GROMACS .gro file of C-alpha atoms in nm:
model
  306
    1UNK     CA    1   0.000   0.000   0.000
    2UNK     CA    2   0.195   0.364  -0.069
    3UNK     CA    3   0.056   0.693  -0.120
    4UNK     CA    4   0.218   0.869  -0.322
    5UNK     CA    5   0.004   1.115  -0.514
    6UNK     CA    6   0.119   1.096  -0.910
    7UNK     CA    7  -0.013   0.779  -0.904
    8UNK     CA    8  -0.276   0.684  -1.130
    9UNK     CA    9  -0.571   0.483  -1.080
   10UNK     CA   10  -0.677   0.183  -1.300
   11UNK     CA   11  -0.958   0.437  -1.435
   12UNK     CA   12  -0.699   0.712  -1.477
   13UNK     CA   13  -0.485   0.516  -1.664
   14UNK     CA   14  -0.695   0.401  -1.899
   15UNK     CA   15  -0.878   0.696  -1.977
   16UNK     CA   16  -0.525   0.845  -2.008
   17UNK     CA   17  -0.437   0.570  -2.250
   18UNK     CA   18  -0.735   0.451  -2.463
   19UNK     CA   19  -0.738   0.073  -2.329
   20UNK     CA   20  -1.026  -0.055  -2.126
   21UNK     CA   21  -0.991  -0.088  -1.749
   22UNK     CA   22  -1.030  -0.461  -1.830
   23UNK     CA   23  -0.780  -0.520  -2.055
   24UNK     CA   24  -0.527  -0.325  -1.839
   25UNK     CA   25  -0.625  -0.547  -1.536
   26UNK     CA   26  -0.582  -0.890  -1.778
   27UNK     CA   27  -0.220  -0.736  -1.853
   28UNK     CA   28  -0.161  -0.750  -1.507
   29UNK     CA   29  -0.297  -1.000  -1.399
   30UNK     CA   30  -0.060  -1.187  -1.667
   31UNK     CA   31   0.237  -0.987  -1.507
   32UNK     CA   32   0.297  -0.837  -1.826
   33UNK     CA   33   0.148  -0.461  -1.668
   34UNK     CA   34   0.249  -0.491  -1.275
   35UNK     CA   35   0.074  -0.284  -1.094
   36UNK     CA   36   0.291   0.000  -0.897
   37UNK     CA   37   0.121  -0.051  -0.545
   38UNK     CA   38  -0.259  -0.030  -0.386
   39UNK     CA   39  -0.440   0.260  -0.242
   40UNK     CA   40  -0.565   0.223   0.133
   41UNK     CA   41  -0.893   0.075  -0.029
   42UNK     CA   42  -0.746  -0.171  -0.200
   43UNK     CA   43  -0.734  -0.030  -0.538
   44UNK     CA   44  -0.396  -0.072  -0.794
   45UNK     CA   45  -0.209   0.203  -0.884
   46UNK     CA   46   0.003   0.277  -1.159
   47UNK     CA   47   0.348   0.515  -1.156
   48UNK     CA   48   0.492   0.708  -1.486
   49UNK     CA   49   0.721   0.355  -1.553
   50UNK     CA   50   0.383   0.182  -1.577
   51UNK     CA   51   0.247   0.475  -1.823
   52UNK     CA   52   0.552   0.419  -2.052
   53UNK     CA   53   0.545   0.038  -2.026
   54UNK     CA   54   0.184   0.002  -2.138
   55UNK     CA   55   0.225   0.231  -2.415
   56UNK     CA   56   0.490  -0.058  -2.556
   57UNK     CA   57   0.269  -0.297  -2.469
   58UNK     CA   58  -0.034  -0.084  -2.642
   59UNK     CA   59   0.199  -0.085  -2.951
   60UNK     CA   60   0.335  -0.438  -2.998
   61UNK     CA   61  -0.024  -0.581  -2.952
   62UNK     CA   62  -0.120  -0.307  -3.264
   63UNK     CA   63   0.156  -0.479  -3.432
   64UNK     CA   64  -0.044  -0.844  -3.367
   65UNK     CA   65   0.276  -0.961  -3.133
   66UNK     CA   66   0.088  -1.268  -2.892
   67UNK     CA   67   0.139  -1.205  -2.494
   68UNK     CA   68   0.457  -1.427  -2.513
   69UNK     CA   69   0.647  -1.238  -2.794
   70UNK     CA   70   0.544  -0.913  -2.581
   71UNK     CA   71   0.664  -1.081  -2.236
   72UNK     CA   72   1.035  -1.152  -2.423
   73UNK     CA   73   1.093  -0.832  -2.553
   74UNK     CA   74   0.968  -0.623  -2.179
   75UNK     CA   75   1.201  -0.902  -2.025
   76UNK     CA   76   1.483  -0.820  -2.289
   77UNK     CA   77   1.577  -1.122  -2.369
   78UNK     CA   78   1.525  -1.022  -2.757
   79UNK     CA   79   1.544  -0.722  -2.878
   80UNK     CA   80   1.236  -0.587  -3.038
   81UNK     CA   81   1.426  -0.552  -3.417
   82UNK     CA   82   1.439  -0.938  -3.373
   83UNK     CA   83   1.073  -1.060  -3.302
   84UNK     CA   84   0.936  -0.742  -3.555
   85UNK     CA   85   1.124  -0.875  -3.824
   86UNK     CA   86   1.028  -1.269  -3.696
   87UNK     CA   87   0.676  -1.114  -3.698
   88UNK     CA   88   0.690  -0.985  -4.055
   89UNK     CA   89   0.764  -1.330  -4.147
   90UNK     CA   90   0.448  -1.455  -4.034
   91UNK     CA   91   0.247  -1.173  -4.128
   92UNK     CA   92   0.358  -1.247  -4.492
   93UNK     CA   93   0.238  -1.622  -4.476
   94UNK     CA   94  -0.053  -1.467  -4.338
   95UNK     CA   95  -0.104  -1.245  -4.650
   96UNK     CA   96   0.014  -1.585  -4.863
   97UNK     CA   97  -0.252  -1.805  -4.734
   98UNK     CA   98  -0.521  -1.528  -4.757
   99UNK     CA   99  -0.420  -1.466  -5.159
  100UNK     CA  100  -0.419  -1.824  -5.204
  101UNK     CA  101  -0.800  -1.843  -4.966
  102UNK     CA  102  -0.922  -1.522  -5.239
  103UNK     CA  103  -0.833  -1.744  -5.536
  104UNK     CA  104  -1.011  -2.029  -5.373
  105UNK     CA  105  -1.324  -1.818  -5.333
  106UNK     CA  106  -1.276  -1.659  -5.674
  107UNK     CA  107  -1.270  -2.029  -5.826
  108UNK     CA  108  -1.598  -2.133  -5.647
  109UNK     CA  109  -1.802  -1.856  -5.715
  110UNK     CA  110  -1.730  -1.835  -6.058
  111UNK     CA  111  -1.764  -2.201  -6.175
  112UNK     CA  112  -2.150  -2.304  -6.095
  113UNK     CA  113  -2.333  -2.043  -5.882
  114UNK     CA  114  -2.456  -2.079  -5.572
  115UNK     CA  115  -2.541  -2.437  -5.636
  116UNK     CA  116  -2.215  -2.519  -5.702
  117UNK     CA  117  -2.273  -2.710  -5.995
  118UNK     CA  118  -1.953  -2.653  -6.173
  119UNK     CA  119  -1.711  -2.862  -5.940
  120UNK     CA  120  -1.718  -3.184  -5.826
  121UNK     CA  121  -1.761  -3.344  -5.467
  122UNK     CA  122  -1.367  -3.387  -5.483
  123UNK     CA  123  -1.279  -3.061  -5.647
  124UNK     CA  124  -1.430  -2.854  -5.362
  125UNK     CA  125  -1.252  -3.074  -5.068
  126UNK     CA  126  -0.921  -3.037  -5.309
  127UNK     CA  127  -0.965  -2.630  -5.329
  128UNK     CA  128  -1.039  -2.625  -4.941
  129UNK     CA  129  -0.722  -2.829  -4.854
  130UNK     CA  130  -0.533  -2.624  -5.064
  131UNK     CA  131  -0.665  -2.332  -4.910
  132UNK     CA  132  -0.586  -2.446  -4.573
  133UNK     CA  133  -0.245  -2.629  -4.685
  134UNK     CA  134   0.129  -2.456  -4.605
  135UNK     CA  135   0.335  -2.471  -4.879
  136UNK     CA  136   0.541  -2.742  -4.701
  137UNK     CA  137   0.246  -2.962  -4.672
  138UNK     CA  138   0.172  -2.904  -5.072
  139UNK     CA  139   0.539  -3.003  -5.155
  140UNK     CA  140   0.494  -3.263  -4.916
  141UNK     CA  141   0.207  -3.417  -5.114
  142UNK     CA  142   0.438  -3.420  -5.434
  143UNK     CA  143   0.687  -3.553  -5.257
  144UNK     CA  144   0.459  -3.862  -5.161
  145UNK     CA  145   0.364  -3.901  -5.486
  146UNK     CA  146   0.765  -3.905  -5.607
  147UNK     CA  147   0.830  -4.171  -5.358
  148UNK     CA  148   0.513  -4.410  -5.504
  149UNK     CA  149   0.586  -4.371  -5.806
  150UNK     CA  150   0.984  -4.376  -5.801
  151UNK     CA  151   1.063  -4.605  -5.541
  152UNK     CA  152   1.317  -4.840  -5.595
  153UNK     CA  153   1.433  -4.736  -5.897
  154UNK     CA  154   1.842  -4.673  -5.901
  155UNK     CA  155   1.920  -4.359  -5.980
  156UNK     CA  156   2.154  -4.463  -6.258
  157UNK     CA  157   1.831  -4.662  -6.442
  158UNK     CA  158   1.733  -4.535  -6.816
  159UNK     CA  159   1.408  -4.408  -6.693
  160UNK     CA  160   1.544  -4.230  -6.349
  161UNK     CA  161   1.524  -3.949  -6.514
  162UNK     CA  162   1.164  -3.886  -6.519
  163UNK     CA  163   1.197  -3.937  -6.155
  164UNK     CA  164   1.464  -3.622  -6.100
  165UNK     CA  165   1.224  -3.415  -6.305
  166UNK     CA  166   0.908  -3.450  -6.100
  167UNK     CA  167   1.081  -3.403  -5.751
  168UNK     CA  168   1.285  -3.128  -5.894
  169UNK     CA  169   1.075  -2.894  -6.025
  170UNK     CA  170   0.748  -2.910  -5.750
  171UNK     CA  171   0.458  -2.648  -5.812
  172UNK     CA  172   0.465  -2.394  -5.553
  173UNK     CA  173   0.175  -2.159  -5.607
  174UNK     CA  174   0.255  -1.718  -5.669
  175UNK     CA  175   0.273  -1.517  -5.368
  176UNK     CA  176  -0.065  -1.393  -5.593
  177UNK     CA  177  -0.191  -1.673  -5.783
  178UNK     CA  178  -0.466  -1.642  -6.059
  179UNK     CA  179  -0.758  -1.845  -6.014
  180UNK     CA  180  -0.610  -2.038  -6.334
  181UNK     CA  181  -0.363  -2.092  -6.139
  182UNK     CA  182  -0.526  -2.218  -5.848
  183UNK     CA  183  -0.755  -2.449  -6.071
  184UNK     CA  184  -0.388  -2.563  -6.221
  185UNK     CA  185  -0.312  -2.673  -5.841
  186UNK     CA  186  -0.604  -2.838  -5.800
  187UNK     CA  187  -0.635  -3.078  -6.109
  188UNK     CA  188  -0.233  -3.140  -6.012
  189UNK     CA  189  -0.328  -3.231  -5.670
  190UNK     CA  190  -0.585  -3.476  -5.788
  191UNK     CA  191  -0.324  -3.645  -6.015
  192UNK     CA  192  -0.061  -3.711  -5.740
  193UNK     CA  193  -0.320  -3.828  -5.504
  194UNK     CA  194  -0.447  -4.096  -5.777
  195UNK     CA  195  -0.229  -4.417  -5.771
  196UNK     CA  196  -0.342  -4.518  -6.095
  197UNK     CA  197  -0.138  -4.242  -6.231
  198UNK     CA  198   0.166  -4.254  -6.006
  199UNK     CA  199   0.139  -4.652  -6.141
  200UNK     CA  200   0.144  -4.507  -6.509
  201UNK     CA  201   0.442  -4.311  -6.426
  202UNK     CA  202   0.605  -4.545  -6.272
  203UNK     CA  203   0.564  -4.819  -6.551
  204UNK     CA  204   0.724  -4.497  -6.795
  205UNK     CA  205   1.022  -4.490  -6.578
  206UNK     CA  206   1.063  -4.825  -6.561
  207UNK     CA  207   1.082  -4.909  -6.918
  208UNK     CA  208   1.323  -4.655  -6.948
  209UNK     CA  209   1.392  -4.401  -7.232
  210UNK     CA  210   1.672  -4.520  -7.414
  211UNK     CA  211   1.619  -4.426  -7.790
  212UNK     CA  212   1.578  -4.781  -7.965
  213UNK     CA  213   1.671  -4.779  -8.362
  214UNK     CA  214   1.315  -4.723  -8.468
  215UNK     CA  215   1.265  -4.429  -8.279
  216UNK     CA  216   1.595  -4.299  -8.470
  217UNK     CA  217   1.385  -4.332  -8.741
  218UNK     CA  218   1.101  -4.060  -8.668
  219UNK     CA  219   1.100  -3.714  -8.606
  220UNK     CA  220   0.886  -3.625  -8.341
  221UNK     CA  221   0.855  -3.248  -8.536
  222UNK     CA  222   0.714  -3.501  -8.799
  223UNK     CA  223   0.480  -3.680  -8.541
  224UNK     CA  224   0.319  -3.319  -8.414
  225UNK     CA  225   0.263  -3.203  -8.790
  226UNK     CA  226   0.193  -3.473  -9.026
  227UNK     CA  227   0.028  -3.684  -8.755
  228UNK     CA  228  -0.126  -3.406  -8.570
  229UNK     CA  229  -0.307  -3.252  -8.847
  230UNK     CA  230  -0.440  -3.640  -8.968
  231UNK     CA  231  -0.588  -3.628  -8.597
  232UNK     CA  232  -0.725  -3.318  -8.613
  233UNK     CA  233  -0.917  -3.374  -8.966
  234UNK     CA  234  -1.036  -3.744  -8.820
  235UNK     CA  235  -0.844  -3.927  -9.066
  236UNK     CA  236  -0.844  -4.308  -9.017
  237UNK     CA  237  -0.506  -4.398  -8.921
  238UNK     CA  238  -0.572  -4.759  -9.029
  239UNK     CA  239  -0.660  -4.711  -9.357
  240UNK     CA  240  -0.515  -4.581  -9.700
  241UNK     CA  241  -0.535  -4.179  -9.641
  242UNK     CA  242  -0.350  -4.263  -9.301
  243UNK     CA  243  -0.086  -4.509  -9.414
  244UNK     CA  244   0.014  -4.276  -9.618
  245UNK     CA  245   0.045  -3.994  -9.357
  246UNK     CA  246   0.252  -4.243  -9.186
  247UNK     CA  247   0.516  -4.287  -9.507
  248UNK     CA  248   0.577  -3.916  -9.463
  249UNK     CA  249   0.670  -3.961  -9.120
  250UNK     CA  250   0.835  -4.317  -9.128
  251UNK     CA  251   0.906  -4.346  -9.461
  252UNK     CA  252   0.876  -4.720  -9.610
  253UNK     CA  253   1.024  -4.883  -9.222
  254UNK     CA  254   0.928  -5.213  -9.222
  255UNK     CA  255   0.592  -5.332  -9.084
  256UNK     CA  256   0.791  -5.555  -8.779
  257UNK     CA  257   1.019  -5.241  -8.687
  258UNK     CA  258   0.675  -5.043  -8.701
  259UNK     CA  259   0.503  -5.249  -8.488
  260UNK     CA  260   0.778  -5.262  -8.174
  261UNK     CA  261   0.796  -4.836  -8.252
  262UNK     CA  262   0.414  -4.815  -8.219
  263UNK     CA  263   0.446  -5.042  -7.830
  264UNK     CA  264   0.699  -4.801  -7.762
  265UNK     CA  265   0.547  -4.491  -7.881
  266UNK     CA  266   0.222  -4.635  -7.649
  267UNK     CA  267   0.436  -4.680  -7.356
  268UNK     CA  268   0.559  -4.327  -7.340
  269UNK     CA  269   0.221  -4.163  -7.455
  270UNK     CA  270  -0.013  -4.060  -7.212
  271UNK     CA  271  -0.209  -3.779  -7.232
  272UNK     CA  272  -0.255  -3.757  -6.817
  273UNK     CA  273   0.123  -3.712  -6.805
  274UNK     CA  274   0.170  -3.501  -7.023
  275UNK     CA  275  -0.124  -3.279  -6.847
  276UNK     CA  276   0.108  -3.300  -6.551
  277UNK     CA  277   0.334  -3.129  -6.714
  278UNK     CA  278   0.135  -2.868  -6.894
  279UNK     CA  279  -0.050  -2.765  -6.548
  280UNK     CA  280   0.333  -2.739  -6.391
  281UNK     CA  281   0.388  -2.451  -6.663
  282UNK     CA  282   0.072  -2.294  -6.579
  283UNK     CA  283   0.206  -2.282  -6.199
  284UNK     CA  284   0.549  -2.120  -6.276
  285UNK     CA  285   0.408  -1.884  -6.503
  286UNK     CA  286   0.510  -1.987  -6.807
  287UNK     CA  287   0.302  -2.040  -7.143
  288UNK     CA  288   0.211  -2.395  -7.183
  289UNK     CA  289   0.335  -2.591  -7.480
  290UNK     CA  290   0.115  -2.721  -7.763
  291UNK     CA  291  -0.072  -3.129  -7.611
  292UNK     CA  292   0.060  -3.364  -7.851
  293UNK     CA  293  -0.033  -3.696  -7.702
  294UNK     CA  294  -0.325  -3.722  -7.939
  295UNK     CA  295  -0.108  -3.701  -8.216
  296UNK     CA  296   0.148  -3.990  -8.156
  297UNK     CA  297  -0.191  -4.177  -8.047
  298UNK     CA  298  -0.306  -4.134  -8.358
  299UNK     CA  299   0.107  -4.218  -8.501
  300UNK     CA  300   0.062  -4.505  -8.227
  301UNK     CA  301  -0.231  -4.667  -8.447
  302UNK     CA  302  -0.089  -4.627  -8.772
  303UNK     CA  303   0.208  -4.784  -8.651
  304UNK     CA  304   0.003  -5.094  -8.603
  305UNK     CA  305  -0.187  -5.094  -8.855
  306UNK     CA  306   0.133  -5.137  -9.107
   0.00000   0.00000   0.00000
């Protein structure tokens, strides 16, 4: 109990200051405000030290700093510089996980309406984990996938490189991504998470990609043009019109060598893998390449057919 008269009272102080009489007697009560002393009846009482101190404390709150960040720097045992800048840190995941919650929302309200009729079941739980996942969780979810689909495969093996690729180059959504974008991350996310496709990677990797001598013998530039455009005009690639389409890729390579080149060209065709890689572009920003997998389908069948 003291007396001493430039003391404040609870009410003083916080009509001096702004905060509510119950937030300054929380503060206290957490130790993080002591009170200077008590009146004769009882009451706390706070000096000029106490003034100054809950200004600071007024101020890192304003700043969003939690009790225990505010506790360390009053007890100096880090220096205010330190937790600001540890605290800009999280503000900016903050800010990251809100764009990323905004594309979400953006997404959803412009695919269906209010009904919702323009996503799937799984779509929606998809865009609300993603809107709720850290980044480390979304890489973690590739590198799951990875491990399915590469496991056990030597690093030296002919189709290890596949393998490298799809660990190496992991789609980490813009600080600001588009709702293209997002929708990118979502289809993605359904492909990893489907074991039939890690499967159909990991039968590509394991039948490796050395070049055999029939595949020597076509151009892929070939494939996307001559094939391509036989594709697009739904030319038969079993009969006349397409056999011939095939002699300007193939030229006159005999039926056996075009048979084993069409297995091959079906091992390493699939248009779900390729898709992987066109939605990775989308995610890095990039402009995605032309889809070609109908085309060596359609290269794939006239192969056969020889």
């Amino acid at each position: 109990m003291i007396g001493n008269e430039h003391l404040l009272t609870i009410g003083q102080l916080a009509r001096r200051s702004g905060v509510p009489v119950r937030t300054i007697r929380f503060w206290s009560d957490e130790g993080i405000l002591p009170e200077s002393g008590r009146t004769a009846a009882g009451y706390r009482c706070y000096d000029a030290a106490a003034v100054a101190r809950l200004d600071l404390v007024r101020t890192l709150r304003d700043l969003g700093l939690g009790l225990d960040d505010v506790r360390t720097v009053l007890a100096r045992r880090v220096g205010i510089a330190e937790v600001a800048a540890t605290h800009v840190r999280a503000i900016d995941e903050q800010i990251r996980a809100l764009r990323v919650q905004r594309a979400v929302c953006t997404l959803i309200a412009r695919s269906g309406g209010g009904d919702l009729d323009g996503l799937s079941e799984r779509e929606l739980t998809l865009m609300n984990d993603l809107a709720r996942m850290t980044a480390p969780e979304r890489q973690r979810l590739l590198d799951d996938f990875a491990a399915t689909a590469f496991a056990g495969i030597p690093d030296d093996a002919p189709g290890a490189g596949l393998g490298r690729l799809m660990r190496a180059l992991p789609p980490e959504l813009p600080d600001e991504p588009t709702t293209e974008q997002v929708e990118a991350w979502v289809e993605l996310a359904g492909l990893a998470a489907d074991p039939a496709f890690a499967a159909r990677v990991r039968e590509m990797a394991m039948a490796g990609s050395q070049r055999t001598p029939e595949q020597q013998a076509m151009d892929p530039t070939l494939v996307l043009e001559h094939a391509g455009a036989a594709e697009r005009a739904g030319i038969d690639p079993t009969g006349p019109e397409g056999q011939l389409v095939l002699s300007r890729i193939v030229g006159d390579l005999p039926a056996e060598q075009a048979h084993e080149l069409g297995r091959t060209i079906r091992t390493f065709t699939d248009r779900r893998v390729e898709r992987y890689w066109w939605l990775l572009r989308i995610l890095q920003g990039q402009k995605p390449y032309p889809l070609g997998s109908a085309a060596f389908e359609w290269f794939a069948d006239a192969l056969a057919a020889r």
